[in-house]
Coordinates of C-alpha atoms in Angstrom, one line a residue:
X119 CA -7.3 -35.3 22.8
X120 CA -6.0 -36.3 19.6
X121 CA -6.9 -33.4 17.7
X122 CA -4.6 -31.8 21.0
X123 CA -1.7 -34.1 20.3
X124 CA -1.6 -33.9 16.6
X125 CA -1.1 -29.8 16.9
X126 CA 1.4 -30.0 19.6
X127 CA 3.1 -32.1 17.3
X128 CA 2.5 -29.9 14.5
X129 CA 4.4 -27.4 16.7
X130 CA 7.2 -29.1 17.8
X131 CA 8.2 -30.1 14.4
X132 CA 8.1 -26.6 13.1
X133 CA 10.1 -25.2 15.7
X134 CA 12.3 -28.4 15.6
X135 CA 13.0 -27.9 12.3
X136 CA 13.5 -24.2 12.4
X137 CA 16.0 -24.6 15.0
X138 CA 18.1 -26.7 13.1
X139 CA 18.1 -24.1 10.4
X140 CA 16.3 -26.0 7.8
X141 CA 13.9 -24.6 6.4
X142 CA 14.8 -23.1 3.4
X143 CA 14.3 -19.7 2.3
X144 CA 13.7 -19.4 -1.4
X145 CA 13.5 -15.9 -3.6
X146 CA 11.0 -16.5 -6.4
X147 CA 11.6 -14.5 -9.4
X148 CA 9.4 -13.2 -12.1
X149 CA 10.1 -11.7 -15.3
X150 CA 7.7 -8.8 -17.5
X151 CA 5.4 -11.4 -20.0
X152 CA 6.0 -8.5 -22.8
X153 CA 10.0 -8.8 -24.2
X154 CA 9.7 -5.2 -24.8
X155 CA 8.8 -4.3 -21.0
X156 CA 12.1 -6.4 -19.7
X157 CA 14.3 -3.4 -20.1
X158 CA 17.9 -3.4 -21.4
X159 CA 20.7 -5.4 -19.9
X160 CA 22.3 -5.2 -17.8
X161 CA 19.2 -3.2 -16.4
X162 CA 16.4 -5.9 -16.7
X163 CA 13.4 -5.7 -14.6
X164 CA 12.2 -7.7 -12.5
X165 CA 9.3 -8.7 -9.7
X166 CA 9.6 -10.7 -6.7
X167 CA 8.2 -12.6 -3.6
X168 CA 10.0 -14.6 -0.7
X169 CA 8.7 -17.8 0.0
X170 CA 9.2 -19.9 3.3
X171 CA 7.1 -22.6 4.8
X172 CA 5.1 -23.0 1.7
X173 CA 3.8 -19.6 1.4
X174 CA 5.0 -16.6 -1.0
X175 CA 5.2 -13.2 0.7
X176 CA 4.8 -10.0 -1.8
X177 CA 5.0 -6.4 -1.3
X178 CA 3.4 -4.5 -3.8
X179 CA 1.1 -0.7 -4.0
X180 CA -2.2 0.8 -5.2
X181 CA -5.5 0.1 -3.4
X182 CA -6.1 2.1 -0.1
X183 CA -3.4 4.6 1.2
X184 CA -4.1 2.8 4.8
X185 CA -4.0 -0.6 3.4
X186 CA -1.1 -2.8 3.9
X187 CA 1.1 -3.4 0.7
X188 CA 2.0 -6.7 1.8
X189 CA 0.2 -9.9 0.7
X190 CA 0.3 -14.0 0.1
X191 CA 0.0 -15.8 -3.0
X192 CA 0.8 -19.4 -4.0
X193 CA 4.6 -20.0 -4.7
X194 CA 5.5 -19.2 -8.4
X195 CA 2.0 -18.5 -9.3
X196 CA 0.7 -15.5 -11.0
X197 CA -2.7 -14.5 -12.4
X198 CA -3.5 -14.7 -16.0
X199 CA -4.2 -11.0 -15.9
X200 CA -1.4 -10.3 -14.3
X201 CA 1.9 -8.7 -16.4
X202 CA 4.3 -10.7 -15.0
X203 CA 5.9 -14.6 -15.3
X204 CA 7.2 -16.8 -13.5
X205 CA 11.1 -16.9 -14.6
X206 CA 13.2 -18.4 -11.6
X207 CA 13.7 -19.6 -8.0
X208 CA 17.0 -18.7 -5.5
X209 CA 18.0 -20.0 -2.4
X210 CA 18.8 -17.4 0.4
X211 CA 19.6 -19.9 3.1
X212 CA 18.0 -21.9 5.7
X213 CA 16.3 -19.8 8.4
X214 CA 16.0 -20.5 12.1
X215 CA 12.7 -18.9 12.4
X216 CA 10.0 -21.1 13.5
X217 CA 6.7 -20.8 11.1
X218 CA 5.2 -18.7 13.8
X219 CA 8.4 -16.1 14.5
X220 CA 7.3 -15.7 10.3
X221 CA 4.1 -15.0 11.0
X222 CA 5.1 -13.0 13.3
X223 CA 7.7 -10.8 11.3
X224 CA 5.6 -10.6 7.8
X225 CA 2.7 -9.1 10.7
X226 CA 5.5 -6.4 11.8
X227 CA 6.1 -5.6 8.5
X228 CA 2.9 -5.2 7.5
X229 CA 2.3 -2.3 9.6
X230 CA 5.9 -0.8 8.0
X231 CA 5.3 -1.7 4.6
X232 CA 2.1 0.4 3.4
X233 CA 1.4 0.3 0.0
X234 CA 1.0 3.9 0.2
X235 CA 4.8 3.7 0.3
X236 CA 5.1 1.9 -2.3
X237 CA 7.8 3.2 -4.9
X238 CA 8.9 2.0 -7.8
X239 CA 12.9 2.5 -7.7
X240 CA 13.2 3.5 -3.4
X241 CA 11.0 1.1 -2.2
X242 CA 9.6 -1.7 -3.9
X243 CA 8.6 -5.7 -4.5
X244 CA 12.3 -7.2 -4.6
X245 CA 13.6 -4.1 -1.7
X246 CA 10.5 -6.1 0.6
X247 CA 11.8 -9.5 -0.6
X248 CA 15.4 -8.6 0.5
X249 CA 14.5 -6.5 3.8
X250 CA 12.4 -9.9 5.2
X251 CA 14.9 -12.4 4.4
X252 CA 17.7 -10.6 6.3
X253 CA 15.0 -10.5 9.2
X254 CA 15.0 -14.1 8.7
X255 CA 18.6 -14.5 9.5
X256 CA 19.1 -15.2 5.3
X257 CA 21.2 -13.6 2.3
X258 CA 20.1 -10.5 0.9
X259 CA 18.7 -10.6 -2.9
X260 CA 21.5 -10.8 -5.3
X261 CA 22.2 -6.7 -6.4
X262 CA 21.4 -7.9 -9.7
X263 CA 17.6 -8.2 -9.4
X264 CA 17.2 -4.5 -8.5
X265 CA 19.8 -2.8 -10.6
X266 CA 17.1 -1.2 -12.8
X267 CA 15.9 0.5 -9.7
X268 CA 19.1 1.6 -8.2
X269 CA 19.3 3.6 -11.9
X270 CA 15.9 4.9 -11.9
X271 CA 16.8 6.6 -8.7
X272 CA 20.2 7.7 -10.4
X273 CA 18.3 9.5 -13.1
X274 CA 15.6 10.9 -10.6
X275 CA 18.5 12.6 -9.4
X276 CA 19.4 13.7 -12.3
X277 CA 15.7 15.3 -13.0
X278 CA 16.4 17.6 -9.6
X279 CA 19.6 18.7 -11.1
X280 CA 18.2 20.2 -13.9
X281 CA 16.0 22.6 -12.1
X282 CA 12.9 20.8 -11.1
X283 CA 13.8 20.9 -7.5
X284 CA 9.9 19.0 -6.9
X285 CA 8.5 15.9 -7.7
X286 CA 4.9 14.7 -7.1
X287 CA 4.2 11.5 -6.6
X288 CA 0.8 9.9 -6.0
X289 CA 0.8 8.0 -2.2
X290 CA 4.6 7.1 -2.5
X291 CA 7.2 7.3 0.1
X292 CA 9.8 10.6 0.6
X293 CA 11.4 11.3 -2.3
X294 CA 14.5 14.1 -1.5
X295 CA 16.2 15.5 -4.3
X296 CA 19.3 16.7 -3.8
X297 CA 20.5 19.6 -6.5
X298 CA 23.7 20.1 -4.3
X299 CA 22.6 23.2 -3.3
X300 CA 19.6 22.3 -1.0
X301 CA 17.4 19.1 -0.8
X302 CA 13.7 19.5 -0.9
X303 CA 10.8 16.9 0.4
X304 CA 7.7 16.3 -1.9
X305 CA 5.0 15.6 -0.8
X306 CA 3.7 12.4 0.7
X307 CA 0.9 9.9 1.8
X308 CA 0.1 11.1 5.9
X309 CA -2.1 8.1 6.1
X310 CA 1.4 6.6 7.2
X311 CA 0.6 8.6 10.0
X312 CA -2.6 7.5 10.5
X313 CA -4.1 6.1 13.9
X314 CA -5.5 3.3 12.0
X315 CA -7.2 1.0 14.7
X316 CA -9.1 4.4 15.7
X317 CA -10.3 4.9 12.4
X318 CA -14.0 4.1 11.7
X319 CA -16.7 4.6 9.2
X320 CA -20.4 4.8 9.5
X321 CA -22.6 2.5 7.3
X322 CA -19.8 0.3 5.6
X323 CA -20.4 -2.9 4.6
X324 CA -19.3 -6.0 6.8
X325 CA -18.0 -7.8 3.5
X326 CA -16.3 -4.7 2.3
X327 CA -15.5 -2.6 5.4
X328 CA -13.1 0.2 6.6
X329 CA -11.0 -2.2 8.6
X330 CA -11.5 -5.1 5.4
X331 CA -10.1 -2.1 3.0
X332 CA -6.8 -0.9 5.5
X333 CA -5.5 -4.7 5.7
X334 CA -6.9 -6.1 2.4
X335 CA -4.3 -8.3 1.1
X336 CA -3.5 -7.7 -2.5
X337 CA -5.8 -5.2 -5.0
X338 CA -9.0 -6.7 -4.7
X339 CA -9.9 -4.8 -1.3
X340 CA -12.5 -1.7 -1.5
X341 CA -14.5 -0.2 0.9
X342 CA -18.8 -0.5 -0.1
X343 CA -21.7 1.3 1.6
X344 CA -24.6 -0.7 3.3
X345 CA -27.6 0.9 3.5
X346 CA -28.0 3.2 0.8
X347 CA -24.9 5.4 -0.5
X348 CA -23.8 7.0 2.1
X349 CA -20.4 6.8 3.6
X350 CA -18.7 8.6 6.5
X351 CA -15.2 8.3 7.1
X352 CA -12.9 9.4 10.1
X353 CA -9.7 9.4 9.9
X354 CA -7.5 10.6 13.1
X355 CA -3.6 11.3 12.8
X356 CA -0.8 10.3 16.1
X357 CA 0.2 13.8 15.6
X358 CA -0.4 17.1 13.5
X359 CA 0.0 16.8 9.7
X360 CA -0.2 19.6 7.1
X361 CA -2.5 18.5 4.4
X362 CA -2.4 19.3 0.9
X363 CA -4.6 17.0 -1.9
X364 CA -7.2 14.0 -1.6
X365 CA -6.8 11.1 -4.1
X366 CA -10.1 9.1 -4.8
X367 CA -11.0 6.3 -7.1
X368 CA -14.4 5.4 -6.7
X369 CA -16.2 2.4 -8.9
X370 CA -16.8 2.2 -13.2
X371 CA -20.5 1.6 -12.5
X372 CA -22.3 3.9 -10.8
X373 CA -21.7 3.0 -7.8
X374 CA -18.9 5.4 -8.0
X375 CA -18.8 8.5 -5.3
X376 CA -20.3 11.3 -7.0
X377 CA -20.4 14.6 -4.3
X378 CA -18.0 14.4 -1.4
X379 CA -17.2 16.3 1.6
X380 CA -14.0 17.0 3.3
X381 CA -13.8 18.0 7.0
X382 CA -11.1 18.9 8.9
X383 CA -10.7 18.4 12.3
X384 CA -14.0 17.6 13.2
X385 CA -13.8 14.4 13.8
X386 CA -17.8 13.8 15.7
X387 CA -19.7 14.3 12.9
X388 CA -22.5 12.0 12.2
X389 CA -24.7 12.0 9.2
X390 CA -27.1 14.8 9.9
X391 CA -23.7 16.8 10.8
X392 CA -22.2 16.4 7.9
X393 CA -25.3 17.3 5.5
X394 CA -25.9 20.1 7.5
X395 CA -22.1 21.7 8.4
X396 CA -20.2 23.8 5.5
X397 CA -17.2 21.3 5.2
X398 CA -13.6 22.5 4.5
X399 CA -13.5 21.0 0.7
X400 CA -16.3 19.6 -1.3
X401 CA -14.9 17.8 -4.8
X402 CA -16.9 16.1 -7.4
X403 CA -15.5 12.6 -9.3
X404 CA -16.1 11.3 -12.4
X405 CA -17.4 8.2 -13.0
X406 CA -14.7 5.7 -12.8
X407 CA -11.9 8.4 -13.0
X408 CA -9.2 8.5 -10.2
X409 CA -9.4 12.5 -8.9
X410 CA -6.1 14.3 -7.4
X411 CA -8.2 17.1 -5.6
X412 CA -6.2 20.2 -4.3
X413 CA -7.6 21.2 -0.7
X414 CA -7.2 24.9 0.8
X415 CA -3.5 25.0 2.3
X416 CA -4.9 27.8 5.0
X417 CA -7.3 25.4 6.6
X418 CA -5.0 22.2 6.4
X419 CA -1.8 23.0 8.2
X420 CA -2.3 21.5 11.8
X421 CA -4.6 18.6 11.1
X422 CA -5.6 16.3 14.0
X423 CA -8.6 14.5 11.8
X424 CA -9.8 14.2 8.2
X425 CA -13.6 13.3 8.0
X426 CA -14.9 12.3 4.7
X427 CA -18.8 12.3 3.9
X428 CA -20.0 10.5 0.6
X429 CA -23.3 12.3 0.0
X430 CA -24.2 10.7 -3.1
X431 CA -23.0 8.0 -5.7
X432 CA -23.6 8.6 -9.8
X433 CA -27.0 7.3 -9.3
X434 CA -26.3 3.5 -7.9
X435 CA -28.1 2.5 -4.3
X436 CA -24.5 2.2 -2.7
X437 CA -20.9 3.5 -3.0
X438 CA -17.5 1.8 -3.6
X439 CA -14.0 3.4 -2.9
X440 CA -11.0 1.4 -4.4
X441 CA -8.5 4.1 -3.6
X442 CA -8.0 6.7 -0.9
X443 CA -5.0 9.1 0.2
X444 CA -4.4 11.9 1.8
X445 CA -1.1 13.5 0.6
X446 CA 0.8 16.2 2.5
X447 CA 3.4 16.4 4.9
X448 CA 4.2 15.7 9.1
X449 CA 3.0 19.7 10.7

């Protein structure tokens, strides 16, 4: 058919074109809006997204711990809200990935790049932007554009030297600091370590569901109840974690989670269960307040499953979630 023909076509044109090497790779650059944000040179700041075949490919964190940190946006475009502007485009180089090999790698990558591993000077926007254009067989990003980072982690360094041997950091990646004596590991986000297409919830919503919430794409995802405000989340691991706090951030209205329950390793529970079972934790959160909950150490050091039961919202008929991790470490 002709509809048959014109994608064939399509195809072939792509993949032509790719093999040639001509599709250019371009490094968008962005710039803080406020002057006094931009840092001091030589140690500017600066965001950044990689943009091939039309479309801009970002890295970035907050949302869910599960979620991917990787999302699209239009080339060179930013919200209104948004803190940063649009300041420059570089060329990488010409890739001789087809548009689908792309797909393909950003899809790879979006199971690596969580933004619970987001961090701010080991692992962040312009680290993403230079990571995927070397996969594309393109120039790195010039050294430049993450020099502020490099000296962040200088200076974290630095910190450990002094005495605090431990740093805490909300869902980020491993942070070792080394003292020259001994290196120590913080604490980290084991949703990394998450079986994620075995994890479920009971009574999500279809429009804002568990699955919706791991791969939302960019800060807008949250996880909603249906029915009433009731939500039950499992959670299973590949392999034994130690488990140390719970970070929530429910909803400013009230649909935020009010009483919730934390079982471990139990991970059949169904509604009834979980009113009825004395759970390992129970926490309380304030209305539209992110809580960093401490959970028993003695009961959390071979974890196969976290369950966690919303029993009731601040008084609204269902509950949102716009942020969930599980900090600890690997058992």
């Amino acid at each position: 058919s002709a509809a048959m023909g014109s994608s064939k076509s399509t195809e072939a044109k792509n993949n032509s074109s790719a093999a040639e090497g001509r599709e250019e790779v371009k490094l968008n650059i962005y710039e803080p809006k406020d002057e006094k944000q931009r840092g001091i040179p030589p140690f500017n700041i600066f965001h950044s997204g990689l943009e091939v075949y039309g479309t801009e490919y970002v890295f970035g964190g907050g949302g869910a711990g599960l979620s991917t940190g990787v999302f699209t946006q239009r080339p060179k475009w930013m919200p209104t809200s948004a803190p940063w502007k649009y300041k420059e485009t570089m060329s990488l180089g010409k890739t001789a990935k087809s548009r689908n090999d792309v797909l393909e790698i950003v899809g790879e990558m979006k199971r690596e790049w969580r933004n619970a591993n987001y961090d701010l000077t080991g692992r962040n926007c312009n680290h993403f932007s230079d990571a995927l254009s070397k996969k594309l067989g393109c120039a790195g990003v010039p050294s430049w554009l993450n020099r502020a980072a490099r000296v962040g982690n200088m200076f974290r360094g630095l910190v450990g030297s002094g005495g605090k041997k431990k740093e805490e950091q909300k869902g980020g990646k491993d942070v070792v600091i080394d003292d020259g004596k001994h290196s120590e590991r913080t604490e980290v986000s084991v949703l990394a370590f998450a079986e994620t297409n075995k994890c479920g919830c009971l009574n999500e919503s279809s429009a804002h569901s568990l699955k919706n919430f791991i791969n939302g794409r960019g800060p807008g995802a949250y996880l909603e109840s249906d029915t009433d405000e009731e939500l039950l989340i499992i959670i299973p691991f590949k392999s034994p974690v130690k488990v140390r706090k719970l970070i929530l951030h429910g909803d400013d209205s009230d649909k935020c989670p009010k009483m919730v329950k934390v079982f471990i390793n139990m991970p059949n529970l169904d509604f009834d269960d979980a009113r009825d079972s004395d759970p390992t934790a129970t926490v309380t959160l304030e209305l539209g307040k992110e809580g960093l909950f401490k959970l028993p150490a003695a009961k959390c050091n071979m974890v196969q499953s976290v369950t966690i039961f919303v029993e009731e919202s601040h008084g609204g008929e269902t509950s949102i979630i716009r942020k969930l991790d599980i900090l600890g470490e690997k058992a």
